[in-house]
Amino acid sequence: MPLIRHIFTATDLSDNALPAVDRGFELAAATGARLTLMHAAGVDALAMLRGLLGGQTDDISRQVLTQRREALEAAARDRARHQDVDVTLLVEPGRPASVVPARVAESGADLAVVGARGEGSLRRLVVGSTASRLLRQSRCPVLLVKNPDYRPYRRVLVPVDFSPGSALAIRLARELAPGADLVLLHVFTTPFEGVLRNAGISPETVDQYRSEARERAQQQLRALAVQTGLEPDRHTPLALAGDTVGVIIGEQERLGCDLIAMGKHGTNVTTELLLGSVTQRVLSESDADVLVVVNKQPAP
């Protein structure tokens, strides 16, 4: 059974956010999923001006909603690549940071797609706007779109920690990018390596210790690839030591990966789970699109 049957894309209709619309259509066409395309207009903020505008407030709100509906329709029909996708358009009057996560949850979508920048910077978005709220609250995977290139993904980096979320990230990456090469990356540590070196243990022994840790990680990666049904010639297992974020960003750039698929926390979710520090830094520092995966099962 396919993992992705319904894709929910939210846009603020700015030029920077339209790549998320393109990507939503591309993925819907590739997977056969239906698409919901939504814009939250935020006209409820006009209520603060009711004392000044009086009876005109409701008329102005209706005009704004009509204009935004027309703009959303134009975004959906503007490109030939948007044809043959079952799309539903949705314009909401509420504020994006509140309405988007709520509508995604109500829709039962299997994937939410949102632009990384919108009208502001990525760092501001990650700290506290619509994308951040969606990433924290969503029970479905969230794709944060950074690049305007809407071609199918060509190489996907999947950082894995061998939690259940790792297998799910691999399966989602394969479904969303069936023609891409996958790189399974595990960043390992060698506990007490510094202690051993300071204790006068020979460099050869310490290097052997690290080599054995790398080989164990490689074996786990190969087993995970078999578990998730990856073809031997379509994926690369890679075990590296170092700072987790630094290695992830470095390998994404070195290998030219256009998508990073990773877990939100490595386990299950609570009502509103803050992003793990590794995930948050990758979102901030990478220049690739990022698919953030989370189990739908509630935490015990």
Coordinates of C-alpha atoms in Angstrom, one line a residue:
M1 CA 0.0 0.0 0.0
P2 CA 1.4 3.4 -0.9
L3 CA 2.5 5.6 2.0
I4 CA 1.5 8.9 0.2
R5 CA -2.1 9.2 -0.9
H6 CA -2.9 12.7 0.1
I7 CA -0.5 15.7 -0.1
F8 CA -1.3 19.0 1.6
T9 CA 0.6 22.1 0.4
A10 CA 0.3 25.4 2.1
T11 CA 1.5 28.7 0.5
D12 CA 1.5 32.4 1.3
L13 CA 1.5 33.1 -2.5
S14 CA 4.8 35.0 -2.3
D15 CA 7.3 34.3 -5.0
N16 CA 9.6 32.6 -2.5
A17 CA 6.8 30.2 -1.5
L18 CA 5.7 29.2 -5.0
P19 CA 8.4 26.5 -5.3
A20 CA 6.5 24.6 -2.6
V21 CA 3.4 24.7 -4.9
D22 CA 5.5 23.3 -7.8
R23 CA 6.9 20.6 -5.6
G24 CA 3.5 19.6 -4.3
F25 CA 2.2 19.2 -7.8
E26 CA 5.3 17.3 -8.9
L27 CA 5.0 14.8 -6.0
A28 CA 1.3 14.4 -6.5
A29 CA 1.8 13.6 -10.1
A30 CA 4.6 11.2 -9.4
T31 CA 2.8 9.3 -6.6
G32 CA -0.8 9.5 -7.9
A33 CA -1.8 11.2 -4.7
R34 CA -4.5 13.8 -4.5
L35 CA -3.5 17.3 -3.6
T36 CA -4.9 20.0 -1.3
L37 CA -3.5 23.4 -2.0
M38 CA -4.2 25.9 0.8
H39 CA -3.7 29.6 1.5
A40 CA -4.4 31.2 4.9
A41 CA -5.2 34.9 4.3
G42 CA -5.0 36.1 7.9
V43 CA -8.0 38.5 7.4
D44 CA -9.1 37.9 11.0
A45 CA -6.5 40.5 11.9
L46 CA -8.8 43.1 10.3
A47 CA -11.1 42.7 13.4
M48 CA -8.7 45.0 15.2
L49 CA -9.7 47.7 12.8
R50 CA -13.4 47.3 13.1
G51 CA -13.7 50.4 15.3
L52 CA -12.0 52.4 12.5
L53 CA -13.6 50.7 9.4
G54 CA -17.0 49.9 10.9
G55 CA -19.3 48.1 8.5
Q56 CA -16.6 48.1 5.8
T57 CA -14.6 45.5 7.7
D58 CA -16.6 42.6 6.4
D59 CA -16.6 43.9 2.9
I60 CA -12.9 44.3 2.9
S61 CA -12.4 40.8 4.3
R62 CA -14.6 39.4 1.5
Q63 CA -12.6 41.3 -1.1
V64 CA -9.3 40.0 0.2
L65 CA -10.5 36.5 0.3
T66 CA -11.8 36.7 -3.3
Q67 CA -8.4 38.2 -4.5
R68 CA -6.5 35.4 -2.7
R69 CA -8.8 32.7 -4.1
E70 CA -8.1 34.1 -7.6
A71 CA -4.3 34.2 -6.9
L72 CA -4.4 30.6 -5.6
E73 CA -6.3 29.4 -8.7
A74 CA -3.8 31.2 -10.9
A75 CA -0.9 29.4 -9.1
A76 CA -2.6 26.1 -9.6
R77 CA -3.3 26.5 -13.3
D78 CA -0.3 28.6 -14.4
R79 CA 2.0 25.7 -15.4
A80 CA 1.4 22.8 -17.8
R81 CA 3.1 20.4 -15.3
H82 CA 0.2 20.9 -12.9
Q83 CA -2.2 19.0 -15.2
D84 CA -3.8 15.7 -14.4
V85 CA -3.5 16.2 -10.6
D86 CA -6.6 15.8 -8.5
V87 CA -6.4 19.1 -6.6
T88 CA -8.6 20.8 -4.1
L89 CA -8.1 24.6 -3.4
L90 CA -8.7 25.9 0.0
V91 CA -8.6 29.6 1.2
E92 CA -8.9 30.2 4.9
P93 CA -9.5 33.5 6.6
G94 CA -7.4 32.7 9.7
R95 CA -3.7 33.3 10.5
P96 CA -1.3 30.8 8.9
A97 CA 0.6 29.8 12.0
S98 CA -2.7 28.6 13.6
V99 CA -4.8 27.5 10.6
V100 CA -2.2 25.6 8.6
P101 CA -1.3 23.0 11.3
A102 CA -5.0 22.6 12.2
R103 CA -6.1 22.0 8.6
V104 CA -3.3 19.6 7.9
A105 CA -4.3 17.5 11.0
E106 CA -8.0 17.6 10.0
S107 CA -7.3 16.5 6.4
G108 CA -5.5 13.3 7.4
A109 CA -2.8 14.1 4.9
D110 CA 0.1 11.8 4.5
L111 CA 2.6 14.6 3.6
A112 CA 2.6 18.3 4.2
V113 CA 4.6 20.5 1.9
V114 CA 5.6 24.1 2.9
G115 CA 8.0 26.7 1.7
A116 CA 11.0 27.4 3.8
R117 CA 11.3 31.1 3.3
G118 CA 8.0 32.7 2.4
E119 CA 8.4 36.4 2.9
G120 CA 11.1 36.1 5.5
S121 CA 14.3 34.2 6.2
L122 CA 14.7 30.5 6.9
R123 CA 16.1 31.2 10.4
R124 CA 13.1 33.2 11.4
L125 CA 10.8 30.6 10.1
V126 CA 12.5 27.8 12.0
V127 CA 12.3 29.8 15.2
G128 CA 8.7 30.7 15.3
S129 CA 6.4 31.0 12.2
T130 CA 4.1 28.8 10.2
A131 CA 6.7 26.3 9.1
S132 CA 8.1 26.0 12.6
R133 CA 4.6 25.4 14.1
L134 CA 3.8 22.8 11.5
L135 CA 7.1 21.0 12.0
R136 CA 6.5 20.8 15.7
Q137 CA 2.8 19.8 15.7
S138 CA 2.4 17.7 12.6
R139 CA 1.6 14.0 12.9
C140 CA 2.6 13.5 9.2
P141 CA 5.9 14.0 7.5
V142 CA 6.7 17.6 6.5
L143 CA 8.7 18.6 3.4
L144 CA 10.4 21.9 3.8
V145 CA 11.1 23.2 0.3
K146 CA 14.1 25.5 -0.2
N147 CA 15.0 25.2 -3.9
P148 CA 13.0 26.5 -6.9
D149 CA 14.0 23.4 -9.0
Y150 CA 10.9 21.2 -9.1
R151 CA 12.5 18.4 -11.1
P152 CA 12.3 14.9 -9.5
Y153 CA 14.9 14.5 -6.7
R154 CA 18.1 12.9 -8.0
R155 CA 20.0 12.0 -4.8
V156 CA 18.6 11.7 -1.3
L157 CA 20.6 11.7 1.9
V158 CA 19.0 9.8 4.7
P159 CA 20.7 10.2 8.1
V160 CA 19.8 7.2 10.2
D161 CA 20.0 6.4 13.9
F162 CA 18.5 2.9 13.5
S163 CA 15.3 4.0 15.3
P164 CA 11.9 3.0 13.7
G165 CA 11.8 6.5 12.2
S166 CA 14.9 5.6 10.1
A167 CA 13.2 2.9 8.3
L168 CA 10.1 5.1 7.7
A169 CA 12.4 7.9 6.3
I170 CA 13.9 5.4 3.8
R171 CA 10.5 4.1 2.6
L172 CA 9.2 7.7 2.2
A173 CA 12.3 8.8 0.4
R174 CA 12.0 5.8 -2.0
E175 CA 8.3 6.6 -2.6
L176 CA 8.8 10.3 -3.2
A177 CA 11.9 9.9 -5.2
P178 CA 11.7 6.5 -6.9
G179 CA 14.4 7.4 -9.5
A180 CA 16.9 8.8 -7.0
D181 CA 20.0 7.3 -5.5
L182 CA 19.9 7.0 -1.8
V183 CA 22.8 7.6 0.6
L184 CA 22.2 6.0 4.0
L185 CA 24.4 8.0 6.5
H186 CA 25.1 7.0 10.1
V187 CA 27.3 9.3 12.1
F188 CA 28.9 7.2 14.8
T189 CA 30.9 8.0 17.9
T190 CA 33.6 6.0 19.6
P191 CA 33.0 6.4 23.4
F192 CA 36.0 7.1 25.5
E193 CA 38.3 7.6 22.5
G194 CA 39.7 10.7 24.1
V195 CA 40.2 8.9 27.4
L196 CA 42.1 6.1 25.7
R197 CA 44.4 8.5 23.9
N198 CA 45.1 10.5 27.1
A199 CA 45.7 7.2 28.9
G200 CA 48.6 6.5 26.5
I201 CA 46.9 3.8 24.5
S202 CA 48.8 3.4 21.2
P203 CA 47.3 5.2 18.2
E204 CA 47.1 1.9 16.3
T205 CA 44.9 0.5 19.0
V206 CA 42.7 3.5 19.1
D207 CA 42.4 3.4 15.3
Q208 CA 41.4 -0.2 15.4
Y209 CA 38.8 0.6 18.0
R210 CA 37.4 3.2 15.6
S211 CA 37.5 0.9 12.6
E212 CA 35.6 -1.8 14.5
A213 CA 32.9 0.8 15.4
R214 CA 32.7 1.9 11.7
E215 CA 32.3 -1.7 10.6
R216 CA 29.5 -2.4 13.1
A217 CA 27.7 0.7 11.8
Q218 CA 28.2 -0.5 8.2
Q219 CA 26.7 -3.9 9.1
Q220 CA 23.7 -2.2 10.6
L221 CA 23.3 0.0 7.5
R222 CA 23.4 -3.0 5.3
A223 CA 20.8 -4.8 7.4
L224 CA 18.6 -1.7 7.3
A225 CA 18.8 -1.6 3.6
V226 CA 17.7 -5.2 3.3
Q227 CA 14.9 -4.6 5.8
T228 CA 13.5 -1.7 3.7
G229 CA 14.0 -3.5 0.4
L230 CA 16.6 -1.2 -1.1
E231 CA 18.3 -2.4 -4.3
P232 CA 22.0 -2.9 -3.8
D233 CA 22.9 -0.7 -6.8
R234 CA 20.6 2.1 -5.8
H235 CA 21.9 3.0 -2.4
T236 CA 25.2 3.7 -0.7
P237 CA 25.8 2.9 3.0
L238 CA 28.1 5.4 4.6
A239 CA 29.3 5.3 8.3
L240 CA 31.4 8.3 9.3
A241 CA 32.7 9.6 12.6
G242 CA 32.4 13.2 13.7
D243 CA 30.0 16.0 14.6
T244 CA 26.6 14.8 13.5
V245 CA 25.4 18.1 11.9
G246 CA 28.7 18.9 10.4
V247 CA 29.0 15.5 8.8
I248 CA 25.4 15.6 7.5
I249 CA 25.8 19.1 5.9
G250 CA 29.2 18.2 4.6
E251 CA 28.1 15.0 2.9
Q252 CA 25.0 16.7 1.5
E253 CA 27.1 19.3 -0.2
R254 CA 29.9 16.9 -1.2
L255 CA 27.5 14.4 -2.8
G256 CA 25.1 17.0 -4.3
C257 CA 22.1 15.6 -2.5
D258 CA 19.0 17.7 -3.3
L259 CA 16.9 16.2 -0.5
I260 CA 17.6 15.2 3.1
A261 CA 15.1 12.8 4.7
M262 CA 15.4 12.5 8.5
G263 CA 13.5 11.9 11.7
K264 CA 12.1 14.7 13.8
H265 CA 13.2 13.1 17.1
G266 CA 14.0 9.5 16.4
T267 CA 11.1 8.2 18.4
N268 CA 7.4 9.0 18.8
V269 CA 5.7 12.4 19.2
T270 CA 4.0 14.2 22.1
T271 CA 1.3 16.9 21.8
E272 CA 3.9 19.4 20.6
L273 CA 7.4 18.1 20.4
L274 CA 10.3 20.6 20.0
L275 CA 12.5 19.7 17.1
G276 CA 15.7 17.8 18.1
S277 CA 18.8 20.0 18.0
V278 CA 20.3 18.0 15.1
T279 CA 17.1 18.3 13.0
Q280 CA 16.7 22.0 13.7
R281 CA 20.3 22.7 12.8
V282 CA 20.0 20.8 9.6
L283 CA 16.9 22.7 8.7
S284 CA 18.7 26.0 9.3
E285 CA 22.1 25.2 7.7
S286 CA 21.5 22.9 4.8
D287 CA 20.7 24.2 1.3
A288 CA 18.7 21.1 0.3
D289 CA 15.0 20.5 0.7
V290 CA 14.4 18.6 4.0
L291 CA 11.8 15.9 4.7
V292 CA 11.1 15.7 8.4
V293 CA 9.6 12.3 9.3
V294 CA 7.8 11.3 12.5
N295 CA 5.9 8.2 13.6
K296 CA 2.2 8.7 13.8
Q297 CA 1.9 6.6 16.9
P298 CA 1.5 8.7 20.1
A299 CA 4.2 8.4 22.7
P300 CA 3.4 6.0 25.6

